[in-house]
Short mmCIF file of C-alpha atoms in Angstrom, two decimals:
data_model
loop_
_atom_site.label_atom_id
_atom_site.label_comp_id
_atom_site.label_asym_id
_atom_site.label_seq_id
_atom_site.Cartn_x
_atom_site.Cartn_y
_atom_site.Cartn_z
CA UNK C 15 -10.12 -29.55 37.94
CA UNK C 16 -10.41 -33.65 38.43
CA UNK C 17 -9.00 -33.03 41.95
CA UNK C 18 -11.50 -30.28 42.73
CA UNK C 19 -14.64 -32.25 41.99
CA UNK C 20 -12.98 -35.28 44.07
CA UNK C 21 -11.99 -33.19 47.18
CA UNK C 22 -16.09 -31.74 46.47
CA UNK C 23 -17.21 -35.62 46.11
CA UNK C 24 -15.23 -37.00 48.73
CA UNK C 25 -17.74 -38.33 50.68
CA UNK C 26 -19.91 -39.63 47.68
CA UNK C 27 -16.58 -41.45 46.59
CA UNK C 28 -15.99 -42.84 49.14
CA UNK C 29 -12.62 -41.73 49.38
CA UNK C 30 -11.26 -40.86 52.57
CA UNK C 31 -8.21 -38.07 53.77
CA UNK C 32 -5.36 -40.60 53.21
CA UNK C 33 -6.37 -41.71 49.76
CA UNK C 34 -6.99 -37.84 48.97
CA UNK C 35 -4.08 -36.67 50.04
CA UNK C 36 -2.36 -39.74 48.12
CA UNK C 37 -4.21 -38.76 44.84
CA UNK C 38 -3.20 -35.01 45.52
CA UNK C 39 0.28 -35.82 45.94
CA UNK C 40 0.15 -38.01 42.50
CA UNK C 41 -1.78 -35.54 40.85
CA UNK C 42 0.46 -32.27 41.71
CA UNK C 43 3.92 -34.39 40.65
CA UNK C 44 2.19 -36.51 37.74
CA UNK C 45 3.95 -34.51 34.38
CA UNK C 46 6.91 -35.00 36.09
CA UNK C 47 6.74 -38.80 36.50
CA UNK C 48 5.66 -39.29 33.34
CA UNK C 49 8.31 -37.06 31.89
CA UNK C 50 10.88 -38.99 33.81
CA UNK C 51 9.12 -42.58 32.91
CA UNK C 52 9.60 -41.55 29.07
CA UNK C 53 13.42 -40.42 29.42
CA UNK C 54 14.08 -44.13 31.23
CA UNK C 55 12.06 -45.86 28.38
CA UNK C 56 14.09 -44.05 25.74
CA UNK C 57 17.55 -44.93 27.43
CA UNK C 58 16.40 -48.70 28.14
CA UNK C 59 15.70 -48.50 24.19
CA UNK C 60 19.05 -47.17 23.20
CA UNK C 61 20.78 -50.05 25.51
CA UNK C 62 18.76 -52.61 24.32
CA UNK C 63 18.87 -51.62 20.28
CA UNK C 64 22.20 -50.38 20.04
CA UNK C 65 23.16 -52.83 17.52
CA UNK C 66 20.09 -52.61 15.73
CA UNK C 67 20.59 -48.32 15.69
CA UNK C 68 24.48 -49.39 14.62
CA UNK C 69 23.27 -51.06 11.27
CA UNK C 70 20.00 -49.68 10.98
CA UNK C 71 21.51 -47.53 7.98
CA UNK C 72 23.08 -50.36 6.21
CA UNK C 73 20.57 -51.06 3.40
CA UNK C 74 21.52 -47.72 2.43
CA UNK C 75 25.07 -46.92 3.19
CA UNK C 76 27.01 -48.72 6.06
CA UNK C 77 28.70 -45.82 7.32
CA UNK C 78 25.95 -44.12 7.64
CA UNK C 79 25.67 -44.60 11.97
CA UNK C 80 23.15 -42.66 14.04
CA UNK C 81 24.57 -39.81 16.40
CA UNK C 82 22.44 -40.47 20.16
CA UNK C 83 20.09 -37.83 19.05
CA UNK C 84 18.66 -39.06 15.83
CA UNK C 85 18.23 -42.86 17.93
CA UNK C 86 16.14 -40.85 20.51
CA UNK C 87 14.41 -38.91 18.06
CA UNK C 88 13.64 -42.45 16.26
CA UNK C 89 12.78 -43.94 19.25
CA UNK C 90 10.28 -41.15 20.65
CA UNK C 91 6.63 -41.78 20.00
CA UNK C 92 4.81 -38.59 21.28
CA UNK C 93 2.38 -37.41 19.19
CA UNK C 94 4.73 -34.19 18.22
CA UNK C 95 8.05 -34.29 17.67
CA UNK C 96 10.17 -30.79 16.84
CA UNK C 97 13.16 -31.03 15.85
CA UNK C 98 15.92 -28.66 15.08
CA UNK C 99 18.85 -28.71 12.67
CA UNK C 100 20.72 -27.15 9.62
CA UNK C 101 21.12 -27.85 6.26
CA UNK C 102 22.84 -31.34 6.07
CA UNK C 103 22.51 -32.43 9.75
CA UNK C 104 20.59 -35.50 8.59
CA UNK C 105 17.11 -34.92 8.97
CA UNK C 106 16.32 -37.05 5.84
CA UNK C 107 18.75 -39.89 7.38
CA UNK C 108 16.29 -39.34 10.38
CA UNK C 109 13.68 -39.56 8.69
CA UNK C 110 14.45 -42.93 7.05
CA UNK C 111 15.30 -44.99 10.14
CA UNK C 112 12.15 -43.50 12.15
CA UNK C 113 9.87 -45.50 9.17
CA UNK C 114 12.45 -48.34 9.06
CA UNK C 115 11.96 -48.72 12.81
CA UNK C 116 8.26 -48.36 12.92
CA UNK C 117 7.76 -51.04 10.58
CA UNK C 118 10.63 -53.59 11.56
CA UNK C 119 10.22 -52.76 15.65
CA UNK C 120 6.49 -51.26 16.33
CA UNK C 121 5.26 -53.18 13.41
CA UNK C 122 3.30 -50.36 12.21
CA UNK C 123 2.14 -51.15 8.05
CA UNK C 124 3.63 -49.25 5.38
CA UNK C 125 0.12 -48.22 4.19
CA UNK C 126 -0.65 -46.49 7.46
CA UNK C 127 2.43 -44.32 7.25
CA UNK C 128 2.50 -41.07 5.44
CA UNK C 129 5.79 -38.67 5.09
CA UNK C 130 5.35 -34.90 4.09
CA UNK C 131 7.81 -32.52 3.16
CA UNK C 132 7.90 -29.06 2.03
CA UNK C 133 9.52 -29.48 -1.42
CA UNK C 134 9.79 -31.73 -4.08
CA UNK C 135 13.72 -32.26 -3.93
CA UNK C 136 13.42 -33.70 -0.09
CA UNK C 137 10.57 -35.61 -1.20
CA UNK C 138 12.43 -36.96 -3.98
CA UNK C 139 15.35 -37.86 -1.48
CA UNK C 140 13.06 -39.38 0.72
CA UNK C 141 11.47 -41.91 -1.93
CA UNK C 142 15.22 -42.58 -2.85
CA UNK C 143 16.01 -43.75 0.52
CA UNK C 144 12.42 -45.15 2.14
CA UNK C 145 10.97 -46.94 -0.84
CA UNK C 146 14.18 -48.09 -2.91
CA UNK C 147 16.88 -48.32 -1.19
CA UNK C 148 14.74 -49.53 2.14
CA UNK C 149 11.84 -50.83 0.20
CA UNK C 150 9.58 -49.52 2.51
CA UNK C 151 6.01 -48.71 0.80
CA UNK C 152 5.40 -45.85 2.73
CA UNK C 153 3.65 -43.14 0.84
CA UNK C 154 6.01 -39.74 0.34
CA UNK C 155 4.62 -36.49 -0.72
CA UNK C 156 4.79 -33.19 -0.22
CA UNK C 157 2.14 -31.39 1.44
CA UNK C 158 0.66 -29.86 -1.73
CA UNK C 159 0.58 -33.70 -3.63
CA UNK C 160 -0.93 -34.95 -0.90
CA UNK C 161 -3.81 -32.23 -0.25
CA UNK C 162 -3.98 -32.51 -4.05
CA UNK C 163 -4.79 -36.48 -3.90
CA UNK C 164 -7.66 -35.73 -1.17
CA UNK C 165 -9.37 -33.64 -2.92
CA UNK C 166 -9.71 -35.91 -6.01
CA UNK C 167 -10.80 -38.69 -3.72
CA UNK C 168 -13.76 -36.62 -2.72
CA UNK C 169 -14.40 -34.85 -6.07
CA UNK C 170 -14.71 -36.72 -9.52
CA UNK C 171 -13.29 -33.11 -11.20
CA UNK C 172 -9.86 -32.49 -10.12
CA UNK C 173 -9.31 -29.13 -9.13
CA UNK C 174 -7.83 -26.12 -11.28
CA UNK C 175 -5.43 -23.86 -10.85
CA UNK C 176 -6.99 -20.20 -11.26
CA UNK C 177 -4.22 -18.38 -12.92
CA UNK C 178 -6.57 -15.26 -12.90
CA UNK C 179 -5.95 -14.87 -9.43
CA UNK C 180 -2.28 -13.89 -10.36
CA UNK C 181 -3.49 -10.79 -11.80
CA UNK C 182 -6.11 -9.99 -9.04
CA UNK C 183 -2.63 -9.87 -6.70
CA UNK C 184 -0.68 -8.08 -9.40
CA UNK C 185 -3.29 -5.40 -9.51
CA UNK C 186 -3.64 -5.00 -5.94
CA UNK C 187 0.10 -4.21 -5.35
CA UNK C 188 0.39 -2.19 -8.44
CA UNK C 189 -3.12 -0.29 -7.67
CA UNK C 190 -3.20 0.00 -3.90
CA UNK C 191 0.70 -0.80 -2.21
CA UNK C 192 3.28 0.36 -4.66
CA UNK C 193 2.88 3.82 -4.71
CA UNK C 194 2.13 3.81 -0.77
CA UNK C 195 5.85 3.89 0.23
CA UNK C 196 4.90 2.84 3.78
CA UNK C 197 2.13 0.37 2.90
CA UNK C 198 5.27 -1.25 0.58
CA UNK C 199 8.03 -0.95 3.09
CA UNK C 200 5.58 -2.54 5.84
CA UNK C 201 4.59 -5.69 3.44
CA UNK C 202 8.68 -5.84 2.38
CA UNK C 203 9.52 -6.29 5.54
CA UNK C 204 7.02 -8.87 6.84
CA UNK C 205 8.13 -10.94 3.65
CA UNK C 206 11.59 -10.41 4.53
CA UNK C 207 10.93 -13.08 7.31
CA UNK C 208 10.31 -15.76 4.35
CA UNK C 209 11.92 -14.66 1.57
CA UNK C 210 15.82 -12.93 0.51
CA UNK C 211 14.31 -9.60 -0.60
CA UNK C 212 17.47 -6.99 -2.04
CA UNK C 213 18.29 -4.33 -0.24
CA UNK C 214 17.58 -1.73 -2.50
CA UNK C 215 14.03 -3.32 -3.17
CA UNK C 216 12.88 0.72 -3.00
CA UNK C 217 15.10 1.50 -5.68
CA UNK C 218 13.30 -0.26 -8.55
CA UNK C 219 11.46 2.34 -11.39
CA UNK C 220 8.12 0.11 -11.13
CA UNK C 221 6.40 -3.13 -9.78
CA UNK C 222 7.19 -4.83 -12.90
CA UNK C 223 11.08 -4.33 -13.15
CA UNK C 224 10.86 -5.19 -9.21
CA UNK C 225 8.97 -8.49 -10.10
CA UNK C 226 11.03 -9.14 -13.81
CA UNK C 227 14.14 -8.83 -11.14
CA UNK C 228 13.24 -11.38 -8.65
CA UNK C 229 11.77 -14.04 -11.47
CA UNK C 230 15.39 -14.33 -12.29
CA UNK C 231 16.35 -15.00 -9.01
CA UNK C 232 17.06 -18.91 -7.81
CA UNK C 233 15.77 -18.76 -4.56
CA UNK C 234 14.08 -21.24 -2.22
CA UNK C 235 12.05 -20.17 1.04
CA UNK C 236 13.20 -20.29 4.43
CA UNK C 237 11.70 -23.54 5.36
CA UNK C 238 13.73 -25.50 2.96
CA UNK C 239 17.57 -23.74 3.70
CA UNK C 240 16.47 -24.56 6.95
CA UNK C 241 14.03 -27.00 7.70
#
C-alpha cells in the first residue's frame, strides 16, 4: 500500500527510478531483515549475559540454571510472546527471571509490571518467587483479582456475585438440553475440549445426579494441566 502511493507520487516526491527501485527492494525483503536483525540481537544477548543468565536464579535456588530457550524467551521483547510447554517445564522459573531481568537489565519499575495467571496456585508460586524470594514488587494476580481491582477503582460499590444466575443455567439445561439427547451430546462434547467429562456422562438417571457426580470430582481445566 505505502509503495503504491509512492510509485503513484513519484514525481511529486521527488523520487526518482533508482531510489524506487531501492525502496521496492527494501520494502519486498523488510520482515525478513527485521526477523533476522532480532535473531542476531537475541544471540549477541545470550553471549554477552551468559553469566548473568548462569546466576540469574540464585536468589532463589542456585541450581536452578536456564536451558537456551527460557534465556531467549527472557530476552525477547515483542509485544507477544507464546510459549509452549508441559506441566513442570518451568514456565514459572521463566516467568521469574523475565521480571528479574526487566528490572535489573531494561530497568523497567516494579510498579509498571503486572503478571497474570489463570489460577490462584501459580499465582501463589509466582508471589513466592518474584516478590520474596526476588523481592521484586511487581504486582501478581490472576486475571479474575485483577479485573476485580479495576472495577472497584472505577466504582465506589464493589461488585456482587449474582448467585441467581446459577439457577437461570440450571434451569436451562434441566428445561431445554437434558431431555434433548442431541442438544446434550452436542454441548458434552464441545465441553469435552475444556473439561474431563466421564464417559458414560449419558448414563446418569437426571441432571442432578450428573451434576452431584462431577461436584465430587477434583478437577482443574485444561489451561492449568497445561498452560
Amino acid at each position: 500500500m505505502i509503495l503504491q502511493y509512492v510509485r503513484t507520487n513519484a514525481i511529486t516526491l521527488q523520487i526518482d527510478d533508482i531510489g524506487l527501485n531501492h525502496l521496492s527492494q527494501k520494502m519486498q525483503r523488510l520482515e525478513v531483515d527485521i526477523e533476522k536483525h532480532n535473531r542476531a540481537y537475541v544471540d549477541m544477548k545470550l553471549v554477552e549475559l551468559k553469566d548473568y543468565f548462569d546466576h540469574v536464579m540464585d536468589d532463589i535456588d542456585s541450581n536452578i540454571k536456564l536451558d537456551d530457550e527460557q534465556r531467549r524467551a527472557v530476552i525477547i521483547d515483542d509485544n507477544h510472546c507464546l510459549l509452549v510447554a508441559g506441566a513442570g517445564a518451568g514456565k514459572t522459573t521463566t516467568m521469574a527471571a523475565k521480571v528479574k531481568y526487566l528490572v535489573e537489565r531494561q530497568n523497567v519499575s516494579p510498579q509498571d509490571i503486572i503478571v497474570i495467571s489463570y489460577t490462584n496456585k501459580a499465582v501463589d508460586e509466582l508471589k513466592e518467587r518474584i516478590n520474596k524470594r526476588l523481592k521484586i514488587a511487581a504486582k501478581v494476580a490472576t486475571f479474575h483479582s485483577f479485573a476485580f481491582d479495576i472495577i472497584r477503582k472505577a466504582n465506589a460499590d464493589s461488585p456482587e456475585v449474582n448467585f441467581t444466575s446459577y439457577d437461570i443455567i440450571f434451569d436451562m439445561l434441566a428445561k431445554e438440553i437434558f431431555d434433548n439427547k442431541q442438544l446434550m451430546k452436542n454441548l458434552v462434547l464441545f465441553m469435552g475440549y475444556y473439561f474431563d467429562l466421564p464417559n458414560d456422562v449419558f448414563q446418569f438417571k437426571t441432571l442432578n445426579e450428573y451434576h452431584m457426580y462431577k461436584s465430587a470430582l477434583d478437577y482443574e481445566n485444561s489451561q492449568e494441566r497445561f498452560g
